[in-house]
């Protein structure tokens, strides 16, 4: 196997963050790049391997974000690098709908075999999560000859025009960017921590509420698809209560509605299953994937029932770069790494370490209202002690402390008060423990 010139997997903070060289280059960033772009961690990266980012000042930062759930197999994972290097020498692009090639087909075969459901499946490859979701909706509308799409509170499905409409949160995703696409209907999402009714009945009450609204406000026969993230990502790692997803799937099946699971963030071993739907045996008609699929190269997919995926006319689907051969080579390296290195089990082990430690920290610091998640997709929600009022100020302070001490942690949540953990699944126990020590020290400064 190729030597990827690996970085030692240790944290090392030599300068303030950002250091002088990064600070200088960040001025060029401000000059040259759109002001509409955010920045979670203010350094310039020189190199990254597995769970360590090296910046141009020589700092080694622990990556607990994986580039937003992308580098599940680690940054520049050896099998990904090896396959991409081989492919880039052979050919870089033909366009699959001009002259096809094998690795696109292989990626689709793997997805067809490994996504939930044993029925005949087919796939389509595209470039981004948003594009996958757009295509899933196109396909669902074409197949059902219906137009309405049901989505949920706290949802995030992307930033293109259709996916902005599907996404719940106005600021920063939608503000000033309308008009939005029509025939999108948003339903209440059961948010166990913030549920106002009796939590013992959350699943039955929520299902009844949602199905009643669909029947009375839209008409079930007008609905093409119900689209949901099996664990809500950007919205704050909200885990729907047990039984909710199977109940929705049943309602969809009974009413000729396609059930689409958006596994863009929760897929590829992240939650301790290959796909998060597996936890409750949910079998969607269509699954959208992206992020973790390409190990950092841009790739996304729609996979699902062969009859649905075949329903559109020839050339109704496609695009210039979708399923680019370099991205497909990377994906094959990702699949091989997940399987051969046992990353599904590794995500469960990381989940144990994370949830145990986060619960310990919660017992000491009353600003933590809840620890939740599954596998290596965990989060903590920060509140004002003694209430459930969101505490974005405390979150900002803890994140800042972690930054200064060389730990990259991402935030999330409709109320900007959730700290989310998405470490690469190849992170060592030592590195993860070191990062959690820094996090705890951050809480101690509040
Ligand atoms: C990130 C994300 C998307 C959008 O993916 P992009 O590749 O950024 O377009 C869609 N759905 C979910 C659940 C996501 O987390």
CSV table of C-alpha atoms and ligand atoms in Angstrom, one decimal:
chain,number,residue,atom,x,y,z
A,1,UNK,CA,0.0,0.0,0.0
A,2,UNK,CA,1.1,3.5,-0.8
A,3,UNK,CA,2.9,5.5,1.9
A,4,UNK,CA,0.7,8.6,2.5
A,5,UNK,CA,3.4,10.4,4.4
A,6,UNK,CA,1.3,10.2,7.6
A,7,UNK,CA,1.3,12.8,10.3
A,8,UNK,CA,1.9,11.8,13.9
A,9,UNK,CA,-1.5,11.6,15.5
A,10,UNK,CA,-0.8,14.0,18.4
A,11,UNK,CA,-2.1,17.5,19.3
A,12,UNK,CA,0.5,20.2,19.2
A,13,UNK,CA,-0.2,23.9,19.7
A,14,UNK,CA,2.8,26.1,19.0
A,15,UNK,CA,1.2,29.5,18.5
A,16,UNK,CA,-2.0,31.4,19.1
A,17,UNK,CA,-4.8,30.3,16.9
A,18,UNK,CA,-4.6,31.6,14.3
A,19,UNK,CA,-0.8,31.8,14.2
A,20,UNK,CA,1.1,34.6,12.5
A,21,UNK,CA,1.3,32.9,9.1
A,22,UNK,CA,-2.4,31.8,9.1
A,23,UNK,CA,-3.4,35.3,10.2
A,24,UNK,CA,-1.5,36.8,7.3
A,25,UNK,CA,-3.1,34.4,4.8
A,26,UNK,CA,-6.5,34.9,6.3
A,27,UNK,CA,-6.2,38.6,5.1
A,28,UNK,CA,-5.9,37.3,1.6
A,29,UNK,CA,-8.9,35.1,2.2
A,30,UNK,CA,-11.0,38.1,3.2
A,31,UNK,CA,-9.7,40.0,0.1
A,32,UNK,CA,-10.3,37.2,-2.4
A,33,UNK,CA,-13.2,35.1,-1.3
A,34,UNK,CA,-16.9,35.8,-1.0
A,35,UNK,CA,-18.1,37.4,2.2
A,36,UNK,CA,-20.9,34.9,2.2
A,37,UNK,CA,-18.6,32.1,3.3
A,38,UNK,CA,-18.3,31.3,7.0
A,39,UNK,CA,-15.2,30.0,8.8
A,40,UNK,CA,-15.5,27.7,11.8
A,41,UNK,CA,-11.8,27.3,12.5
A,42,UNK,CA,-9.4,30.2,11.6
A,43,UNK,CA,-6.3,28.6,10.4
A,44,UNK,CA,-4.9,27.7,7.0
A,45,UNK,CA,-4.4,24.0,6.5
A,46,UNK,CA,-1.2,22.7,5.0
A,47,UNK,CA,-1.7,18.9,5.4
A,48,UNK,CA,-4.1,16.5,7.0
A,49,UNK,CA,-4.0,12.8,7.8
A,50,UNK,CA,-6.5,10.7,9.7
A,51,UNK,CA,-7.7,12.9,12.6
A,52,UNK,CA,-4.9,15.5,12.6
A,53,UNK,CA,-4.8,18.8,10.7
A,54,UNK,CA,-1.5,20.5,10.3
A,55,UNK,CA,-1.7,24.3,9.8
A,56,UNK,CA,1.0,26.5,8.2
A,57,UNK,CA,2.2,27.7,11.6
A,58,UNK,CA,3.0,24.1,12.6
A,59,UNK,CA,0.1,23.5,14.9
A,60,UNK,CA,-1.4,20.0,14.9
A,61,UNK,CA,-5.2,20.2,15.5
A,62,UNK,CA,-7.4,17.3,16.5
A,63,UNK,CA,-10.2,17.1,14.0
A,64,UNK,CA,-13.6,16.2,15.6
A,65,UNK,CA,-15.5,17.4,12.6
A,66,UNK,CA,-14.3,15.3,9.7
A,67,UNK,CA,-14.9,18.3,7.3
A,68,UNK,CA,-18.6,18.0,8.3
A,69,UNK,CA,-18.9,14.2,8.4
A,70,UNK,CA,-16.9,13.6,5.2
A,71,UNK,CA,-13.6,12.1,6.1
A,72,UNK,CA,-15.1,9.2,8.1
A,73,UNK,CA,-12.2,7.0,6.9
A,74,UNK,CA,-9.7,9.7,7.9
A,75,UNK,CA,-8.1,12.4,5.8
A,76,UNK,CA,-6.1,11.2,2.8
A,77,UNK,CA,-6.9,7.6,3.8
A,78,UNK,CA,-4.3,5.3,2.2
A,79,UNK,CA,-6.8,3.2,0.1
A,80,UNK,CA,-8.4,6.4,-1.2
A,81,UNK,CA,-5.1,8.0,-2.1
A,82,UNK,CA,-3.9,4.9,-3.8
A,83,UNK,CA,-7.0,4.4,-6.0
A,84,UNK,CA,-7.3,8.1,-6.9
A,85,UNK,CA,-3.6,8.3,-7.9
A,86,UNK,CA,-4.0,5.3,-10.2
A,87,UNK,CA,-7.2,6.7,-11.7
A,88,UNK,CA,-5.8,10.2,-12.3
A,89,UNK,CA,-3.1,8.7,-14.5
A,90,UNK,CA,-5.6,6.6,-16.5
A,91,UNK,CA,-8.2,9.2,-17.3
A,92,UNK,CA,-9.8,12.1,-15.5
A,93,UNK,CA,-13.2,12.5,-17.2
A,94,UNK,CA,-15.4,11.3,-20.0
A,95,UNK,CA,-18.8,12.1,-18.6
A,96,UNK,CA,-20.7,8.9,-17.7
A,97,UNK,CA,-23.6,9.8,-20.1
A,98,UNK,CA,-21.1,10.3,-22.9
A,99,UNK,CA,-18.8,7.3,-22.6
A,100,UNK,CA,-19.3,5.1,-19.5
A,101,UNK,CA,-16.6,3.6,-17.3
A,102,UNK,CA,-16.4,0.8,-14.8
A,103,UNK,CA,-15.8,2.5,-11.4
A,104,UNK,CA,-19.2,4.4,-11.7
A,105,UNK,CA,-20.9,1.0,-12.1
A,106,UNK,CA,-19.0,-0.5,-9.2
A,107,UNK,CA,-20.0,2.3,-6.9
A,108,UNK,CA,-23.6,1.9,-7.8
A,109,UNK,CA,-23.4,-1.9,-7.4
A,110,UNK,CA,-22.0,-1.4,-3.9
A,111,UNK,CA,-24.7,1.1,-3.0
A,112,UNK,CA,-27.4,-1.2,-4.4
A,113,UNK,CA,-26.2,-4.1,-2.3
A,114,UNK,CA,-25.4,-2.2,0.9
A,115,UNK,CA,-28.2,0.3,1.4
A,116,UNK,CA,-31.3,-0.9,3.4
A,117,UNK,CA,-33.7,-3.3,1.6
A,118,UNK,CA,-33.2,-6.5,-0.3
A,119,UNK,CA,-35.3,-5.6,-3.4
A,120,UNK,CA,-33.8,-4.8,-6.8
A,121,UNK,CA,-32.1,-1.4,-6.6
A,122,UNK,CA,-30.4,1.1,-8.9
A,123,UNK,CA,-28.4,4.2,-8.3
A,124,UNK,CA,-27.6,7.6,-9.8
A,125,UNK,CA,-24.4,9.5,-9.0
A,126,UNK,CA,-24.1,13.3,-8.7
A,127,UNK,CA,-21.8,15.8,-7.1
A,128,UNK,CA,-23.2,17.0,-3.8
A,129,UNK,CA,-25.8,16.2,-1.1
A,130,UNK,CA,-28.1,19.0,-2.3
A,131,UNK,CA,-27.9,17.6,-5.8
A,132,UNK,CA,-28.8,14.1,-4.6
A,133,UNK,CA,-31.8,15.4,-2.7
A,134,UNK,CA,-32.9,17.5,-5.7
A,135,UNK,CA,-32.7,14.4,-7.9
A,136,UNK,CA,-34.5,12.2,-5.4
A,137,UNK,CA,-37.4,14.7,-5.4
A,138,UNK,CA,-37.4,14.8,-9.2
A,139,UNK,CA,-37.5,11.1,-9.4
A,140,UNK,CA,-40.2,10.8,-6.8
A,141,UNK,CA,-42.4,13.3,-8.5
A,142,UNK,CA,-41.9,11.7,-11.9
A,143,UNK,CA,-42.7,8.2,-10.6
A,144,UNK,CA,-45.8,9.1,-8.5
A,145,UNK,CA,-47.1,11.8,-10.8
A,146,UNK,CA,-47.7,13.8,-7.6
A,147,UNK,CA,-46.1,17.1,-6.6
A,148,UNK,CA,-46.3,17.6,-2.8
A,149,UNK,CA,-43.2,16.9,-0.7
A,150,UNK,CA,-43.4,16.5,3.1
A,151,UNK,CA,-40.4,17.7,5.2
A,152,UNK,CA,-39.9,18.4,8.9
A,153,UNK,CA,-38.9,21.0,11.3
A,154,UNK,CA,-35.2,21.3,12.0
A,155,UNK,CA,-34.4,19.7,8.6
A,156,UNK,CA,-31.3,20.5,6.6
A,157,UNK,CA,-31.2,19.3,3.0
A,158,UNK,CA,-28.9,21.8,1.3
A,159,UNK,CA,-28.6,25.3,-0.2
A,160,UNK,CA,-29.7,25.1,-3.8
A,161,UNK,CA,-33.0,26.6,-4.6
A,162,UNK,CA,-35.2,23.5,-4.1
A,163,UNK,CA,-33.2,22.3,-1.1
A,164,UNK,CA,-33.3,25.7,0.6
A,165,UNK,CA,-37.1,25.3,0.4
A,166,UNK,CA,-36.7,21.8,2.0
A,167,UNK,CA,-34.4,23.2,4.7
A,168,UNK,CA,-36.1,24.5,7.8
A,169,UNK,CA,-33.9,27.2,9.2
A,170,UNK,CA,-34.1,30.8,7.8
A,171,UNK,CA,-30.9,32.3,9.2
A,172,UNK,CA,-28.4,31.8,7.6
A,173,UNK,CA,-29.6,29.4,5.0
A,174,UNK,CA,-32.6,31.1,3.4
A,175,UNK,CA,-32.7,34.8,4.5
A,176,UNK,CA,-33.0,37.0,1.5
A,177,UNK,CA,-32.5,34.1,-1.0
A,178,UNK,CA,-36.2,33.5,-2.0
A,179,UNK,CA,-38.5,33.0,-3.7
A,180,UNK,CA,-38.5,29.3,-2.7
A,181,UNK,CA,-39.9,26.3,-4.6
A,182,UNK,CA,-43.6,25.5,-4.1
A,183,UNK,CA,-45.4,22.4,-2.9
A,184,UNK,CA,-43.2,21.8,0.1
A,185,UNK,CA,-45.0,21.1,3.4
A,186,UNK,CA,-43.3,21.2,6.8
A,187,UNK,CA,-44.5,19.0,9.6
A,188,UNK,CA,-43.7,19.0,13.3
A,189,UNK,CA,-40.7,16.9,14.3
A,190,UNK,CA,-40.8,15.2,17.7
A,191,UNK,CA,-37.8,16.6,19.5
A,192,UNK,CA,-37.7,14.5,22.7
A,193,UNK,CA,-35.7,17.0,24.8
A,194,UNK,CA,-38.0,19.8,24.0
A,195,UNK,CA,-41.3,17.9,23.8
A,196,UNK,CA,-44.1,19.7,25.5
A,197,UNK,CA,-46.6,16.8,25.8
A,198,UNK,CA,-46.1,13.5,27.8
A,199,UNK,CA,-42.8,12.1,26.5
A,200,UNK,CA,-44.1,8.5,27.2
A,201,UNK,CA,-46.6,9.1,24.3
A,202,UNK,CA,-44.3,11.1,22.0
A,203,UNK,CA,-44.2,8.6,19.1
A,204,UNK,CA,-47.9,7.9,18.9
A,205,UNK,CA,-48.9,11.6,19.4
A,206,UNK,CA,-46.4,12.8,16.9
A,207,UNK,CA,-47.3,10.3,14.3
A,208,UNK,CA,-51.0,11.1,14.7
A,209,UNK,CA,-50.3,14.8,14.5
A,210,UNK,CA,-48.2,14.5,11.3
A,211,UNK,CA,-50.5,12.0,9.5
A,212,UNK,CA,-53.6,14.1,10.4
A,213,UNK,CA,-51.9,17.2,9.0
A,214,UNK,CA,-50.9,15.4,5.8
A,215,UNK,CA,-54.4,14.1,5.3
A,216,UNK,CA,-56.3,17.4,6.2
A,217,UNK,CA,-53.9,20.0,4.8
A,218,UNK,CA,-52.4,18.3,1.7
A,219,UNK,CA,-54.3,15.1,1.0
A,220,UNK,CA,-52.2,12.0,1.2
A,221,UNK,CA,-52.9,11.2,-2.4
A,222,UNK,CA,-51.2,14.4,-3.5
A,223,UNK,CA,-47.9,13.6,-1.7
A,224,UNK,CA,-45.0,12.3,-3.8
A,225,UNK,CA,-42.5,11.9,-1.0
A,226,UNK,CA,-41.9,12.1,2.7
A,227,UNK,CA,-38.2,13.3,3.1
A,228,UNK,CA,-36.4,13.0,6.5
A,229,UNK,CA,-33.0,12.7,8.0
A,230,UNK,CA,-32.9,9.5,10.1
A,231,UNK,CA,-30.9,11.5,12.6
A,232,UNK,CA,-31.4,15.2,12.2
A,233,UNK,CA,-27.9,16.7,11.4
A,234,UNK,CA,-27.5,20.5,11.1
A,235,UNK,CA,-30.7,20.8,13.2
A,236,UNK,CA,-28.9,19.5,16.2
A,237,UNK,CA,-28.4,15.8,16.1
A,238,UNK,CA,-32.0,15.2,17.1
A,239,UNK,CA,-32.8,11.5,17.3
A,240,UNK,CA,-36.4,10.9,16.4
A,241,UNK,CA,-38.1,8.8,19.2
A,242,UNK,CA,-38.2,5.1,18.7
A,243,UNK,CA,-41.0,4.0,16.3
A,244,UNK,CA,-41.4,7.4,14.6
A,245,UNK,CA,-39.5,6.5,11.4
A,246,UNK,CA,-41.1,3.1,11.1
A,247,UNK,CA,-44.5,4.7,11.6
A,248,UNK,CA,-43.9,7.3,8.9
A,249,UNK,CA,-42.6,4.6,6.6
A,250,UNK,CA,-45.8,2.6,7.1
A,251,UNK,CA,-48.0,5.6,6.5
A,252,UNK,CA,-46.0,6.3,3.3
A,253,UNK,CA,-46.3,2.8,2.1
A,254,UNK,CA,-50.0,2.6,2.7
A,255,UNK,CA,-50.6,5.8,0.8
A,256,UNK,CA,-48.4,5.4,-2.3
A,257,UNK,CA,-46.0,8.0,-1.0
A,258,UNK,CA,-42.3,7.4,-1.4
A,259,UNK,CA,-40.2,7.4,1.8
A,260,UNK,CA,-36.9,9.1,1.2
A,261,UNK,CA,-34.2,8.9,3.9
A,262,UNK,CA,-31.6,11.6,3.6
A,263,UNK,CA,-28.5,9.8,4.9
A,264,UNK,CA,-26.1,12.4,3.6
A,265,UNK,CA,-24.7,13.1,7.1
A,266,UNK,CA,-25.7,9.9,9.0
A,267,UNK,CA,-24.4,7.4,6.4
A,268,UNK,CA,-21.2,5.4,5.8
A,269,UNK,CA,-20.7,3.8,9.3
A,270,UNK,CA,-21.1,7.1,11.1
A,271,UNK,CA,-23.8,6.0,13.6
A,272,UNK,CA,-22.5,2.5,14.2
A,273,UNK,CA,-24.5,1.1,11.3
A,274,UNK,CA,-23.6,1.4,7.6
A,275,UNK,CA,-26.8,3.5,7.4
A,276,UNK,CA,-28.7,5.1,10.3
A,277,UNK,CA,-32.0,3.6,9.0
A,278,UNK,CA,-30.8,0.2,10.0
A,279,UNK,CA,-31.2,0.9,13.7
A,280,UNK,CA,-35.0,0.4,13.4
A,281,UNK,CA,-35.1,-1.7,10.3
A,282,UNK,CA,-36.5,1.2,8.2
A,283,UNK,CA,-36.3,0.4,4.5
A,284,UNK,CA,-36.7,3.6,2.5
A,285,UNK,CA,-37.8,3.6,-1.1
A,286,UNK,CA,-35.0,6.0,-1.9
A,287,UNK,CA,-31.8,6.9,0.0
A,288,UNK,CA,-29.7,10.0,-0.6
A,289,UNK,CA,-26.0,9.8,0.3
A,290,UNK,CA,-23.0,12.2,0.0
A,291,UNK,CA,-20.4,13.5,2.6
A,292,UNK,CA,-18.8,10.2,3.8
A,293,UNK,CA,-19.1,8.5,0.5
A,294,UNK,CA,-16.0,10.0,-1.2
A,295,UNK,CA,-13.5,10.3,1.6
A,296,UNK,CA,-13.2,14.0,0.7
A,297,UNK,CA,-13.8,13.9,-3.1
A,298,UNK,CA,-17.1,15.3,-4.2
A,299,UNK,CA,-19.6,12.6,-4.8
A,300,UNK,CA,-23.2,11.9,-3.9
A,301,UNK,CA,-25.9,9.4,-4.9
A,302,UNK,CA,-29.5,8.5,-5.0
A,303,UNK,CA,-30.2,4.8,-4.5
A,304,UNK,CA,-33.5,3.0,-4.4
A,305,UNK,CA,-36.2,0.8,-5.8
A,306,UNK,CA,-35.3,-0.2,-9.4
A,307,UNK,CA,-38.8,0.5,-10.7
A,308,UNK,CA,-38.7,4.1,-9.2
A,309,UNK,CA,-35.1,4.8,-10.4
A,310,UNK,CA,-36.0,3.6,-13.9
A,311,UNK,CA,-39.2,5.6,-14.2
A,312,UNK,CA,-37.8,8.7,-15.8
A,313,UNK,CA,-37.2,9.0,-19.5
A,314,UNK,CA,-33.7,8.7,-20.9
A,315,UNK,CA,-31.6,11.8,-20.3
A,316,UNK,CA,-34.1,13.2,-17.8
A,317,UNK,CA,-31.3,12.7,-15.2
A,318,UNK,CA,-27.6,13.4,-15.3
A,319,UNK,CA,-25.0,16.2,-15.3
A,320,UNK,CA,-21.5,16.9,-16.5
A,321,UNK,CA,-19.5,15.7,-13.5
A,322,UNK,CA,-21.8,13.4,-11.7
A,323,UNK,CA,-19.9,10.2,-10.7
A,324,UNK,CA,-16.6,11.6,-11.9
A,325,UNK,CA,-14.0,8.7,-12.2
A,326,UNK,CA,-11.7,10.2,-9.5
A,327,UNK,CA,-14.5,10.6,-7.0
A,328,UNK,CA,-15.7,7.0,-7.8
A,329,UNK,CA,-12.1,5.7,-7.3
A,330,UNK,CA,-12.1,7.4,-3.9
A,331,UNK,CA,-15.5,5.9,-3.0
A,332,UNK,CA,-14.3,2.4,-3.7
A,333,UNK,CA,-11.4,3.1,-1.4
A,334,UNK,CA,-13.8,4.3,1.2
A,335,UNK,CA,-16.0,1.2,1.0
A,336,UNK,CA,-12.9,-1.0,1.2
A,337,UNK,CA,-11.6,0.8,4.2
A,338,UNK,CA,-15.0,0.6,6.1
A,339,UNK,CA,-15.2,-3.1,5.4
A,340,UNK,CA,-11.6,-4.1,5.9
A,341,UNK,CA,-10.9,-1.9,9.0
A,342,UNK,CA,-14.2,-2.7,10.6
A,343,UNK,CA,-15.3,0.9,10.9
A,344,UNK,CA,-18.9,0.1,11.7
A,345,UNK,CA,-17.8,-1.5,14.9
A,346,UNK,CA,-15.2,1.2,15.5
A,347,UNK,CA,-18.0,3.9,15.3
A,348,UNK,CA,-19.8,2.0,18.1
A,349,UNK,CA,-16.7,2.0,20.2
A,350,UNK,CA,-16.1,5.7,19.6
A,351,UNK,CA,-19.8,6.2,20.5
A,352,UNK,CA,-19.2,4.5,23.8
A,353,UNK,CA,-16.2,6.6,24.7
A,354,UNK,CA,-18.0,9.8,23.6
A,355,UNK,CA,-21.3,9.2,25.4
A,356,UNK,CA,-19.7,8.0,28.6
A,357,UNK,CA,-17.4,10.9,28.9
A,358,UNK,CA,-19.9,13.5,27.7
A,359,UNK,CA,-22.4,12.2,30.3
A,360,UNK,CA,-19.6,12.5,33.0
A,361,UNK,CA,-19.0,16.1,31.9
A,362,UNK,CA,-22.8,16.8,31.9
A,363,UNK,CA,-23.0,15.6,35.5
A,364,UNK,CA,-20.5,18.3,36.5
A,365,UNK,CA,-21.7,21.2,34.4
A,366,UNK,CA,-25.3,22.2,34.6
A,367,UNK,CA,-25.1,24.1,31.3
A,368,UNK,CA,-25.3,20.8,29.5
A,369,UNK,CA,-29.0,19.9,29.1
A,370,UNK,CA,-28.7,16.7,27.1
A,371,UNK,CA,-26.2,14.3,25.6
A,372,UNK,CA,-27.6,12.5,22.6
A,373,UNK,CA,-26.8,10.8,19.3
A,374,UNK,CA,-25.8,7.4,18.1
A,375,UNK,CA,-22.3,5.9,17.5
A,376,UNK,CA,-19.8,8.5,16.4
A,377,UNK,CA,-22.5,11.1,15.8
A,378,UNK,CA,-23.0,12.6,19.2
A,379,UNK,CA,-24.0,16.0,20.5
A,380,UNK,CA,-24.5,18.1,23.7
A,381,UNK,CA,-27.2,20.7,23.9
A,382,UNK,CA,-26.3,23.8,26.1
A,383,UNK,CA,-28.9,25.5,28.2
A,384,UNK,CA,-29.1,28.2,30.9
A,385,UNK,CA,-28.9,26.1,34.1
A,386,UNK,CA,-32.3,25.3,35.7
A,387,UNK,CA,-34.1,26.0,32.4
A,388,UNK,CA,-34.2,24.7,28.9
A,389,UNK,CA,-33.4,28.1,27.4
A,390,UNK,CA,-30.7,27.8,24.7
A,391,UNK,CA,-27.3,29.0,25.8
A,392,UNK,CA,-25.4,29.9,22.6
A,393,UNK,CA,-23.0,32.2,24.6
A,394,UNK,CA,-21.7,29.3,26.7
A,395,UNK,CA,-21.4,27.3,23.5
A,396,UNK,CA,-19.3,30.0,21.8
A,397,UNK,CA,-17.0,30.2,24.8
A,398,UNK,CA,-16.4,26.5,25.0
A,399,UNK,CA,-15.8,26.3,21.2
A,400,UNK,CA,-13.3,29.2,21.4
A,401,UNK,CA,-11.4,27.5,24.2
A,402,UNK,CA,-11.2,24.3,22.2
A,403,UNK,CA,-9.9,26.3,19.2
A,404,UNK,CA,-7.2,28.0,21.2
A,405,UNK,CA,-6.1,24.6,22.5
A,406,UNK,CA,-6.0,22.9,19.1
A,407,UNK,CA,-9.3,21.0,19.0
A,408,UNK,CA,-11.7,21.5,16.1
A,409,UNK,CA,-15.3,20.9,17.1
A,410,UNK,CA,-18.4,21.9,15.1
A,411,UNK,CA,-21.6,23.4,16.3
A,412,UNK,CA,-25.2,22.8,15.1
A,413,UNK,CA,-28.8,23.3,16.2
A,414,UNK,CA,-31.8,25.4,15.3
A,415,UNK,CA,-31.0,27.5,18.5
A,416,UNK,CA,-27.3,27.6,17.9
A,417,UNK,CA,-26.6,25.8,21.2
A,418,UNK,CA,-25.5,22.3,20.1
A,419,UNK,CA,-21.9,21.1,20.1
A,420,UNK,CA,-21.6,18.1,17.7
A,421,UNK,CA,-19.0,15.4,17.5
A,422,UNK,CA,-18.2,13.9,14.2
A,423,UNK,CA,-14.7,12.5,14.6
A,424,UNK,CA,-13.0,10.5,11.8
A,425,UNK,CA,-13.7,6.8,12.6
A,426,UNK,CA,-10.0,6.1,12.5
A,427,UNK,CA,-9.2,8.5,15.4
A,428,UNK,CA,-7.2,6.7,18.1
A,429,UNK,CA,-8.7,6.4,21.7
A,430,UNK,CA,-5.8,8.5,23.0
A,431,UNK,CA,-6.4,11.4,20.6
A,432,UNK,CA,-10.2,11.3,21.3
A,433,UNK,CA,-9.6,11.3,25.1
A,434,UNK,CA,-7.1,14.2,24.7
A,435,UNK,CA,-9.7,16.2,22.8
A,436,UNK,CA,-12.4,15.4,25.4
A,437,UNK,CA,-10.0,16.6,28.2
A,438,UNK,CA,-9.7,19.9,26.4
A,439,UNK,CA,-13.4,20.1,26.1
A,440,UNK,CA,-13.9,19.5,29.8
A,441,UNK,CA,-11.3,22.1,30.6
A,442,UNK,CA,-13.3,24.5,28.4
A,443,UNK,CA,-16.4,23.9,30.5
A,444,UNK,CA,-14.3,24.5,33.6
A,445,UNK,CA,-13.6,28.1,32.4
A,446,UNK,CA,-17.3,29.1,32.2
B,1,LIG,C1,-24.8,18.4,4.2
B,1,LIG,C2,-26.2,17.9,4.0
B,1,LIG,C3,-26.8,18.0,2.8
B,1,LIG,C4,-26.2,18.9,1.7
B,1,LIG,O1,-25.1,18.3,1.2
B,1,LIG,P1,-24.0,19.2,0.3
B,1,LIG,O2,-23.0,18.2,-0.2
B,1,LIG,O3,-23.5,20.2,1.2
B,1,LIG,O4,-24.9,19.8,-0.8
B,1,LIG,C5,-28.0,17.4,2.6
B,1,LIG,N1,-28.6,16.7,3.6
B,1,LIG,C6,-28.0,16.5,4.8
B,1,LIG,C7,-28.7,15.7,5.8
B,1,LIG,C8,-26.8,17.1,5.0
B,1,LIG,O5,-26.2,16.9,6.2
